[in-house]
Amino acid sequence: MRPGATASRGGGTSRAAGEERTLTSVTSSDAYEGGAEEPQDLPRLWHVTLSVSGPEAPLKEVRRGLEQLAHDHPFLLTSRYANDHAEIRYWEEARDLHDAAAVALRLWGEHRRTAGLPPWEIVGLEVIDRQTYHQRIAEGYGLPPAARVGVHPY
């Protein structure tokens, strides 16, 4: 690049140094005029079950940590716990399964210190879409919907 020239990404026109770029917004109604379908990668609901396990910890500390996690993140439906393992169930809104799973896999580690959770590792993860969750319940498979929201011992 020669001295005094400005870099342009994407082959656009050059701007003088210090010149502002004008930003334009496009509403969804503008983007899909003419009968085109909207993209299918809009957020969906995913039911997540995260299982963690590790060395024994006092039940009171496990419960307090899970209650703090539920307080910090009210999306949690229910948590079940024992002194060496726990299960957290909740709904996640995400574009696809990969995004929902990525968030779930970070949940325990990112909040372990702030919520006072035991130093356990993730030993199981299930992420299913809402339709599959309700189909399982209707057919009598899987755990029933979380009737008792909150933190409970096994």
mmCIF file of C-alpha atoms in Angstrom:
data_model
loop_
_atom_site.group_PDB
_atom_site.id
_atom_site.type_symbol
_atom_site.label_atom_id
_atom_site.label_comp_id
_atom_site.label_asym_id
_atom_site.label_seq_id
_atom_site.Cartn_x
_atom_site.Cartn_y
_atom_site.Cartn_z
ATOM 1 C CA MET A 1 0.000 0.000 0.000
ATOM 2 C CA ARG A 2 1.356 3.411 -0.860
ATOM 3 C CA PRO A 3 1.794 6.096 1.849
ATOM 4 C CA GLY A 4 -1.312 8.206 2.475
ATOM 5 C CA ALA A 5 -3.732 5.664 0.958
ATOM 6 C CA THR A 6 -6.490 4.148 3.054
ATOM 7 C CA ALA A 7 -7.131 0.431 3.194
ATOM 8 C CA SER A 8 -10.448 -0.755 1.841
ATOM 9 C CA ARG A 9 -11.900 -4.136 2.712
ATOM 10 C CA GLY A 10 -14.148 -5.740 0.186
ATOM 11 C CA GLY A 11 -13.100 -3.558 -2.729
ATOM 12 C CA GLY A 12 -15.255 -0.552 -1.759
ATOM 13 C CA THR A 13 -14.469 3.030 -2.650
ATOM 14 C CA SER A 14 -11.654 4.863 -0.867
ATOM 15 C CA ARG A 15 -12.410 7.438 1.805
ATOM 16 C CA ALA A 16 -10.321 10.361 2.845
ATOM 17 C CA ALA A 17 -8.554 9.979 6.190
ATOM 18 C CA GLY A 18 -10.983 10.731 9.032
ATOM 19 C CA GLU A 19 -14.062 10.563 6.811
ATOM 20 C CA GLU A 20 -16.973 8.788 8.496
ATOM 21 C CA ARG A 21 -18.744 5.851 6.901
ATOM 22 C CA THR A 22 -22.504 6.070 6.675
ATOM 23 C CA LEU A 23 -24.234 3.058 8.205
ATOM 24 C CA THR A 24 -27.534 1.896 6.833
ATOM 25 C CA SER A 25 -29.972 -0.408 8.586
ATOM 26 C CA VAL A 26 -32.260 -2.876 6.874
ATOM 27 C CA THR A 27 -35.436 -4.026 8.566
ATOM 28 C CA SER A 28 -36.639 -7.584 8.176
ATOM 29 C CA SER A 29 -39.603 -6.381 6.125
ATOM 30 C CA ASP A 30 -37.192 -4.695 3.685
ATOM 31 C CA ALA A 31 -34.976 -7.769 3.398
ATOM 32 C CA TYR A 32 -37.730 -10.235 2.509
ATOM 33 C CA GLU A 33 -39.940 -8.295 0.130
ATOM 34 C CA GLY A 34 -40.982 -9.992 -3.057
ATOM 35 C CA GLY A 35 -42.126 -13.264 -1.546
ATOM 36 C CA ALA A 36 -38.689 -14.547 -0.531
ATOM 37 C CA GLU A 37 -38.747 -16.776 2.548
ATOM 38 C CA GLU A 38 -37.082 -15.684 5.758
ATOM 39 C CA PRO A 39 -33.995 -17.695 6.748
ATOM 40 C CA GLN A 40 -34.557 -20.763 8.901
ATOM 41 C CA ASP A 41 -31.652 -19.992 11.254
ATOM 42 C CA LEU A 42 -33.801 -17.904 13.600
ATOM 43 C CA PRO A 43 -33.507 -18.780 17.320
ATOM 44 C CA ARG A 44 -35.356 -21.877 18.514
ATOM 45 C CA LEU A 45 -35.920 -23.398 21.941
ATOM 46 C CA TRP A 46 -33.744 -26.330 22.992
ATOM 47 C CA HIS A 47 -34.210 -28.438 26.109
ATOM 48 C CA VAL A 48 -30.851 -28.970 27.797
ATOM 49 C CA THR A 49 -29.912 -31.536 30.430
ATOM 50 C CA LEU A 50 -26.409 -31.042 31.828
ATOM 51 C CA SER A 51 -24.936 -33.714 34.123
ATOM 52 C CA VAL A 52 -21.885 -33.039 36.289
ATOM 53 C CA SER A 53 -19.958 -35.250 38.670
ATOM 54 C CA GLY A 54 -16.863 -35.257 40.846
ATOM 55 C CA PRO A 55 -15.459 -35.707 44.332
ATOM 56 C CA GLU A 56 -17.922 -35.627 47.210
ATOM 57 C CA ALA A 57 -18.885 -32.207 48.505
ATOM 58 C CA PRO A 58 -21.090 -31.232 51.453
ATOM 59 C CA LEU A 59 -24.751 -31.329 50.401
ATOM 60 C CA LYS A 60 -25.425 -27.887 51.877
ATOM 61 C CA GLU A 61 -22.662 -26.367 49.717
ATOM 62 C CA VAL A 62 -23.893 -28.139 46.575
ATOM 63 C CA ARG A 63 -27.447 -26.916 47.194
ATOM 64 C CA ARG A 64 -26.311 -23.371 47.947
ATOM 65 C CA GLY A 65 -24.203 -23.289 44.757
ATOM 66 C CA LEU A 66 -27.076 -24.557 42.596
ATOM 67 C CA GLU A 67 -29.476 -22.080 44.198
ATOM 68 C CA GLN A 68 -27.031 -19.266 43.465
ATOM 69 C CA LEU A 69 -26.700 -20.438 39.860
ATOM 70 C CA ALA A 70 -30.503 -20.480 39.546
ATOM 71 C CA HIS A 71 -30.686 -16.997 41.056
ATOM 72 C CA ASP A 72 -28.024 -15.654 38.682
ATOM 73 C CA HIS A 73 -29.619 -17.390 35.699
ATOM 74 C CA PRO A 74 -33.392 -17.632 36.049
ATOM 75 C CA PHE A 75 -33.653 -19.715 32.860
ATOM 76 C CA LEU A 76 -32.835 -22.814 34.927
ATOM 77 C CA LEU A 77 -35.891 -25.039 35.311
ATOM 78 C CA THR A 78 -34.735 -27.510 37.869
ATOM 79 C CA SER A 79 -31.612 -28.967 39.424
ATOM 80 C CA ARG A 80 -31.233 -32.300 41.164
ATOM 81 C CA TYR A 81 -28.186 -33.012 43.254
ATOM 82 C CA ALA A 82 -26.328 -35.448 45.484
ATOM 83 C CA ASN A 83 -22.981 -35.042 47.204
ATOM 84 C CA ASP A 84 -21.031 -36.258 44.141
ATOM 85 C CA HIS A 85 -23.215 -35.386 41.115
ATOM 86 C CA ALA A 86 -25.928 -33.067 39.858
ATOM 87 C CA GLU A 87 -28.232 -32.573 36.907
ATOM 88 C CA ILE A 88 -29.403 -29.217 35.581
ATOM 89 C CA ARG A 89 -32.367 -28.932 33.204
ATOM 90 C CA TYR A 90 -33.350 -25.775 31.364
ATOM 91 C CA TRP A 91 -34.523 -24.247 28.089
ATOM 92 C CA GLU A 92 -31.998 -22.466 25.885
ATOM 93 C CA GLU A 93 -32.810 -20.184 22.993
ATOM 94 C CA ALA A 94 -30.281 -20.644 20.202
ATOM 95 C CA ARG A 95 -29.992 -20.662 16.423
ATOM 96 C CA ASP A 96 -29.098 -24.340 16.266
ATOM 97 C CA LEU A 97 -28.051 -27.349 18.330
ATOM 98 C CA HIS A 98 -24.369 -26.436 18.070
ATOM 99 C CA ASP A 99 -24.951 -23.025 19.672
ATOM 100 C CA ALA A 100 -27.164 -24.449 22.428
ATOM 101 C CA ALA A 101 -24.593 -27.152 23.221
ATOM 102 C CA ALA A 102 -21.727 -24.646 23.260
ATOM 103 C CA VAL A 103 -23.540 -22.482 25.807
ATOM 104 C CA ALA A 104 -24.367 -25.546 27.926
ATOM 105 C CA LEU A 105 -20.770 -26.780 27.909
ATOM 106 C CA ARG A 106 -19.582 -23.410 29.230
ATOM 107 C CA LEU A 107 -22.266 -23.034 31.911
ATOM 108 C CA TRP A 108 -20.675 -24.993 34.757
ATOM 109 C CA GLY A 109 -17.107 -23.805 34.265
ATOM 110 C CA GLU A 110 -17.938 -20.147 33.749
ATOM 111 C CA HIS A 111 -20.111 -19.963 36.857
ATOM 112 C CA ARG A 112 -18.283 -22.385 39.134
ATOM 113 C CA ARG A 113 -16.449 -19.716 41.084
ATOM 114 C CA THR A 114 -19.146 -17.008 41.150
ATOM 115 C CA ALA A 115 -21.888 -19.427 42.240
ATOM 116 C CA GLY A 116 -19.640 -21.458 44.546
ATOM 117 C CA LEU A 117 -20.205 -24.702 42.634
ATOM 118 C CA PRO A 118 -18.098 -27.816 43.341
ATOM 119 C CA PRO A 119 -15.082 -28.467 41.091
ATOM 120 C CA TRP A 120 -16.918 -31.151 39.149
ATOM 121 C CA GLU A 121 -16.657 -31.983 35.472
ATOM 122 C CA ILE A 122 -19.383 -32.283 32.878
ATOM 123 C CA VAL A 123 -20.112 -35.976 32.333
ATOM 124 C CA GLY A 124 -23.245 -35.743 30.204
ATOM 125 C CA LEU A 125 -25.104 -33.404 27.915
ATOM 126 C CA GLU A 126 -28.376 -33.811 26.077
ATOM 127 C CA VAL A 127 -29.762 -31.092 23.827
ATOM 128 C CA ILE A 128 -33.057 -31.704 22.029
ATOM 129 C CA ASP A 129 -35.443 -29.410 20.220
ATOM 130 C CA ARG A 130 -38.811 -28.486 21.693
ATOM 131 C CA GLN A 131 -40.768 -30.732 19.334
ATOM 132 C CA THR A 132 -38.691 -33.797 20.267
ATOM 133 C CA TYR A 133 -39.008 -32.993 23.976
ATOM 134 C CA HIS A 134 -42.805 -32.781 23.796
ATOM 135 C CA GLN A 135 -43.008 -35.878 21.579
ATOM 136 C CA ARG A 136 -41.026 -37.890 24.139
ATOM 137 C CA ILE A 137 -43.273 -36.740 26.961
ATOM 138 C CA ALA A 138 -46.419 -37.555 24.960
ATOM 139 C CA GLU A 139 -45.093 -41.058 24.218
ATOM 140 C CA GLY A 140 -44.177 -41.655 27.861
ATOM 141 C CA TYR A 141 -40.406 -41.586 27.342
ATOM 142 C CA GLY A 142 -37.885 -39.477 29.151
ATOM 143 C CA LEU A 143 -38.312 -37.441 32.267
ATOM 144 C CA PRO A 144 -41.668 -35.720 32.695
ATOM 145 C CA PRO A 145 -41.755 -31.931 32.478
ATOM 146 C CA ALA A 146 -40.150 -30.287 35.455
ATOM 147 C CA ALA A 147 -43.164 -29.932 37.716
ATOM 148 C CA ARG A 148 -41.124 -28.852 40.714
ATOM 149 C CA VAL A 149 -39.063 -25.913 39.555
ATOM 150 C CA GLY A 150 -36.036 -25.271 41.728
ATOM 151 C CA VAL A 151 -33.167 -27.116 43.371
ATOM 152 C CA HIS A 152 -33.947 -30.544 44.828
ATOM 153 C CA PRO A 153 -31.999 -33.533 46.173
ATOM 154 C CA TYR A 154 -32.187 -36.812 44.252
#
